[in-house]
């Protein structure tokens, strides 16, 4: 079974950096666009960044210039480099990807999230 697993979260001071990872487990035939979302306590989940299969990236205005999304197709992984972190970046971060299983079916997959806390 295919799964997405996030890692790399933790506690960091304002202005610090973290690198989040999103790895697909299990065998897949392909992965299309990969997105990062986040959900702060008491708030709705919001979109953060996207990277297409071709490597084109897009970012929410709130993180533009500070965050960078990337992918490594050899390891079926995606990353979110977060710099100049602010307290308002505190949230659980999730990755989402459209993936094709070995049986050729496409589906959306969500990871279980990794928690990021930005605080002094």
Rosetta silent file (secondary structure, phi, psi, omega in degrees, C-alpha in Angstrom):
SEQUENCE: XXXXXXXXXXXXXXXXXXXXXXXXXXXXXXXXXXXXXXXXXXXXXXXXXXXXXXXXXXXXXXXXXXXXXXXXXXXXXXXXXXXXXXXXXXXXXXXXXXXXXXXXXXXXXXXXXXXXXXXX
SCORE:     score description
SCORE:     0.000 S_00000001
   1 L     0.000  141.062 -178.710    0.000    0.000    0.000 S_00000001
   2 L   -87.139  136.050  177.215    1.226    3.469   -0.850 S_00000001
   3 E  -139.807  157.617  170.801    1.602    6.006    1.933 S_00000001
   4 E  -113.061  132.438 -177.784    3.070    9.464    2.438 S_00000001
   5 E  -127.441  121.460  177.435    5.083   10.054    5.588 S_00000001
   6 E   -92.747  152.515  175.918    6.212   13.490    6.767 S_00000001
   7 E  -155.967  169.148  175.011    9.156   14.128    9.039 S_00000001
   8 L   104.340   -5.057  179.618   11.477   16.911   10.143 S_00000001
   9 L   -71.941  170.586  179.620    9.183   18.969   12.323 S_00000001
  10 E   164.490 -167.011  179.293   10.121   20.278   15.722 S_00000001
  11 E   -98.277  130.986  179.930   10.618   23.328   17.891 S_00000001
  12 E  -143.073  148.627  178.072   12.559   26.248   16.476 S_00000001
  13 L   -78.457  154.562  174.965   13.093   29.859   17.492 S_00000001
  14 L   -52.945  136.988 -176.512   11.833   32.730   15.350 S_00000001
  15 L    90.553   -9.933 -179.122   14.250   33.328   12.518 S_00000001
  16 L   -82.882 -175.315 -176.141   15.362   29.727   12.513 S_00000001
  17 L  -133.070  152.400  172.419   15.072   27.053    9.851 S_00000001
  18 E  -144.177  151.570  175.741   13.640   23.587    9.418 S_00000001
  19 E  -121.874  115.745  179.040   13.603   21.134    6.552 S_00000001
  20 E   -94.327  145.302  177.974   10.534   18.948    6.227 S_00000001
  21 E  -119.547  148.416  175.586   10.516   15.702    4.296 S_00000001
  22 E  -135.613  111.855 -175.929    7.671   13.849    2.632 S_00000001
  23 E  -117.104  134.135  175.460    8.456   10.343    1.489 S_00000001
  24 E   -87.099  127.038  175.678    6.233    7.950   -0.407 S_00000001
  25 E  -102.085  155.444 -175.941    6.394    4.404    0.848 S_00000001
  26 L    84.812  167.644 -177.688    5.457    1.416   -1.226 S_00000001
  27 L   -85.913  132.686  176.530    5.845    0.995   -4.963 S_00000001
  28 E  -131.678  152.786  176.327    4.349    3.606   -7.255 S_00000001
  29 E   -86.231  -27.635 -179.881    4.373    4.072  -11.007 S_00000001
  30 E  -170.660  157.841  176.386    4.382    7.825  -10.839 S_00000001
  31 E  -130.930  126.121  179.502    3.858   10.926   -8.749 S_00000001
  32 E   -89.111 -133.472 -178.452    2.337   14.063  -10.183 S_00000001
  33 E   -65.885  146.453  176.097    2.155   17.372   -8.339 S_00000001
  34 E  -120.669  132.680 -179.341    3.147   17.461   -4.680 S_00000001
  35 E  -121.822  150.376  168.144    1.690   20.029   -2.310 S_00000001
  36 E  -112.045  135.041  174.335    2.408   21.138    1.220 S_00000001
  37 E  -124.379  165.851  174.200   -0.402   22.311    3.465 S_00000001
  38 E  -144.997  154.370  179.035   -0.471   23.409    7.074 S_00000001
  39 E  -138.287  114.814  177.566   -3.052   23.655    9.797 S_00000001
  40 L   -85.329  157.697  179.134   -2.633   25.865   12.838 S_00000001
  41 L   -55.435  128.829  178.124   -4.589   25.211   16.047 S_00000001
  42 L    75.301    6.725 -178.323   -8.190   26.314   15.650 S_00000001
  43 L  -122.816  161.701  177.291   -7.749   27.208   11.984 S_00000001
  44 L   -75.442  156.487  176.523   -8.555   25.572    8.677 S_00000001
  45 L   -67.092  134.847 -178.840   -5.948   23.791    6.668 S_00000001
  46 E  -124.739  149.091  178.072   -4.254   26.122    4.206 S_00000001
  47 E   -75.523  141.232 -176.493   -2.167   25.547    1.132 S_00000001
  48 E  -116.679  -50.344 -174.540    1.513   26.434    1.402 S_00000001
  49 E  -158.623  157.986  177.792    3.435   25.303   -1.674 S_00000001
  50 E  -141.889  146.788  170.321    3.294   23.141   -4.758 S_00000001
  51 E  -133.761  129.083 -178.561    5.780   21.544   -7.100 S_00000001
  52 L   -82.197  174.017  177.265    4.670   20.014  -10.382 S_00000001
  53 L   -61.297  -29.285  179.811    6.031   16.909  -12.031 S_00000001
  54 L   -85.537   -6.398  178.141    8.130   19.195  -14.228 S_00000001
  55 L    98.493    4.086  177.064    9.544   21.060  -11.242 S_00000001
  56 L   -72.475  136.243 -176.452    7.519   24.267  -11.439 S_00000001
  57 E  -116.675  151.296  175.000    6.906   25.743   -7.993 S_00000001
  58 E  -141.000  148.979 -176.735    4.236   27.951   -6.469 S_00000001
  59 E  -137.836  149.262  169.042    3.961   29.440   -2.997 S_00000001
  60 L   -66.636  147.654 -178.401    1.454   31.117   -0.782 S_00000001
  61 L   -57.473  -32.463 -176.179    2.208   34.800   -0.353 S_00000001
  62 L   -67.653  -19.486 -178.089    2.757   34.304    3.356 S_00000001
  63 L  -118.670   -4.602 -177.438    5.774   32.053    2.775 S_00000001
  64 L   -59.173  131.889 -178.662    7.124   33.356   -0.522 S_00000001
  65 L    88.880  -13.513 -179.754   10.814   34.122   -0.298 S_00000001
  66 L  -113.674  -34.487 -178.194   11.206   32.114    2.902 S_00000001
  67 E  -106.177  151.599  177.113   10.117   28.588    1.954 S_00000001
  68 E  -140.862  125.372  179.332   11.366   26.418   -0.880 S_00000001
  69 E  -100.611  144.124  178.513    9.784   23.203   -2.132 S_00000001
  70 E  -148.139  171.029  178.822   11.734   20.541   -3.981 S_00000001
  71 E  -146.256  155.152  176.769   11.435   16.906   -5.002 S_00000001
  72 E  -130.549  100.443 -176.102   13.642   13.909   -5.619 S_00000001
  73 L   -67.405  -23.720  179.830   12.000   11.493   -8.000 S_00000001
  74 L   -66.150  -29.754 -179.517   14.695    8.882   -7.423 S_00000001
  75 L  -113.393    6.600 -178.264   13.536    8.468   -3.831 S_00000001
  76 L    52.594   49.627 -176.215    9.888    9.485   -4.303 S_00000001
  77 E  -129.275  155.049  172.994   10.395   12.300   -1.846 S_00000001
  78 E  -132.749  156.983 -176.114    9.548   15.960   -1.494 S_00000001
  79 E  -136.803  153.682  173.416   10.977   18.586    0.809 S_00000001
  80 E  -131.410  106.016  176.282   10.027   21.916    2.255 S_00000001
  81 E   -85.839  120.404 -175.905   12.937   24.096    3.322 S_00000001
  82 E  -115.860  116.967  179.507   11.627   26.688    5.756 S_00000001
  83 L  -117.507  164.039  178.554   13.796   29.692    6.580 S_00000001
  84 L    48.754   49.095 -174.470   13.220   32.850    8.588 S_00000001
  85 L   -65.912  145.057 -179.702   10.475   31.125   10.503 S_00000001
  86 L  -119.538  157.436  177.454    7.849   33.179   12.286 S_00000001
  87 H   -55.133  -33.627  179.657    5.509   32.283   15.148 S_00000001
  88 H   -70.734   -6.998  173.322    2.618   32.351   12.691 S_00000001
  89 H   -81.576   -7.337  179.417    4.257   29.457   10.851 S_00000001
  90 L   -60.764  123.650 -177.112    3.403   27.234   13.805 S_00000001
  91 E  -178.548  170.403  166.368    1.195   24.441   12.507 S_00000001
  92 E   -90.727  127.289 -176.821    1.008   20.806   11.589 S_00000001
  93 E  -102.071  133.911 -177.646    2.392   20.463    8.086 S_00000001
  94 E  -123.861  144.585  169.668    0.999   17.931    5.637 S_00000001
  95 E  -106.130  150.451  178.369    2.071   16.810    2.207 S_00000001
  96 E  -136.759  136.766 -179.205   -0.380   15.765   -0.480 S_00000001
  97 E  -146.637  145.632  170.249    0.397   14.065   -3.740 S_00000001
  98 E   -89.355  122.688 -176.198   -1.361   12.474   -6.673 S_00000001
  99 E  -131.678  148.218  177.648    0.207    9.073   -7.171 S_00000001
 100 E  -104.120  124.490 -179.944   -0.296    6.177   -9.535 S_00000001
 101 E   -75.547  172.398  178.318   -0.264    2.743   -8.002 S_00000001
 102 L   -66.170  -18.486  176.092    1.295   -0.319   -9.574 S_00000001
 103 L   -91.581   12.092  172.836   -2.200   -1.259  -10.723 S_00000001
 104 L    79.905   -0.501  179.935   -2.323    2.016  -12.726 S_00000001
 105 L   -80.504  135.694  174.889   -4.941    3.735  -10.571 S_00000001
 106 E   -96.061  142.808  178.590   -4.407    7.403   -9.700 S_00000001
 107 E  -156.875  157.884  174.336   -5.429    8.747   -6.314 S_00000001
 108 E   -87.025  135.700  179.415   -4.770   11.601   -3.906 S_00000001
 109 E  -125.085  139.809  175.589   -2.699   10.749   -0.852 S_00000001
 110 E  -117.762  140.516  170.591   -2.205   12.715    2.348 S_00000001
 111 L   -80.090  173.222 -178.032    0.480   12.286    4.936 S_00000001
 112 L   -88.459   -8.207  173.575   -0.319   12.247    8.639 S_00000001
 113 L    99.365  152.511  173.137    1.505   15.486    9.325 S_00000001
 114 E  -134.120  135.383 -171.597    4.551   16.747   11.167 S_00000001
 115 E   -87.770  132.783  176.122    4.329   19.436   13.817 S_00000001
 116 E  -120.188  125.364  177.543    6.276   22.685   13.583 S_00000001
 117 E  -122.587  122.184  179.009    6.411   25.050   16.532 S_00000001
 118 E  -111.004  109.885 -174.470    8.083   28.446   16.200 S_00000001
 119 L  -158.006  151.865  173.999    8.514   30.026   19.604 S_00000001
 120 L   -84.151    0.000    0.000   11.006   31.758   21.859 S_00000001
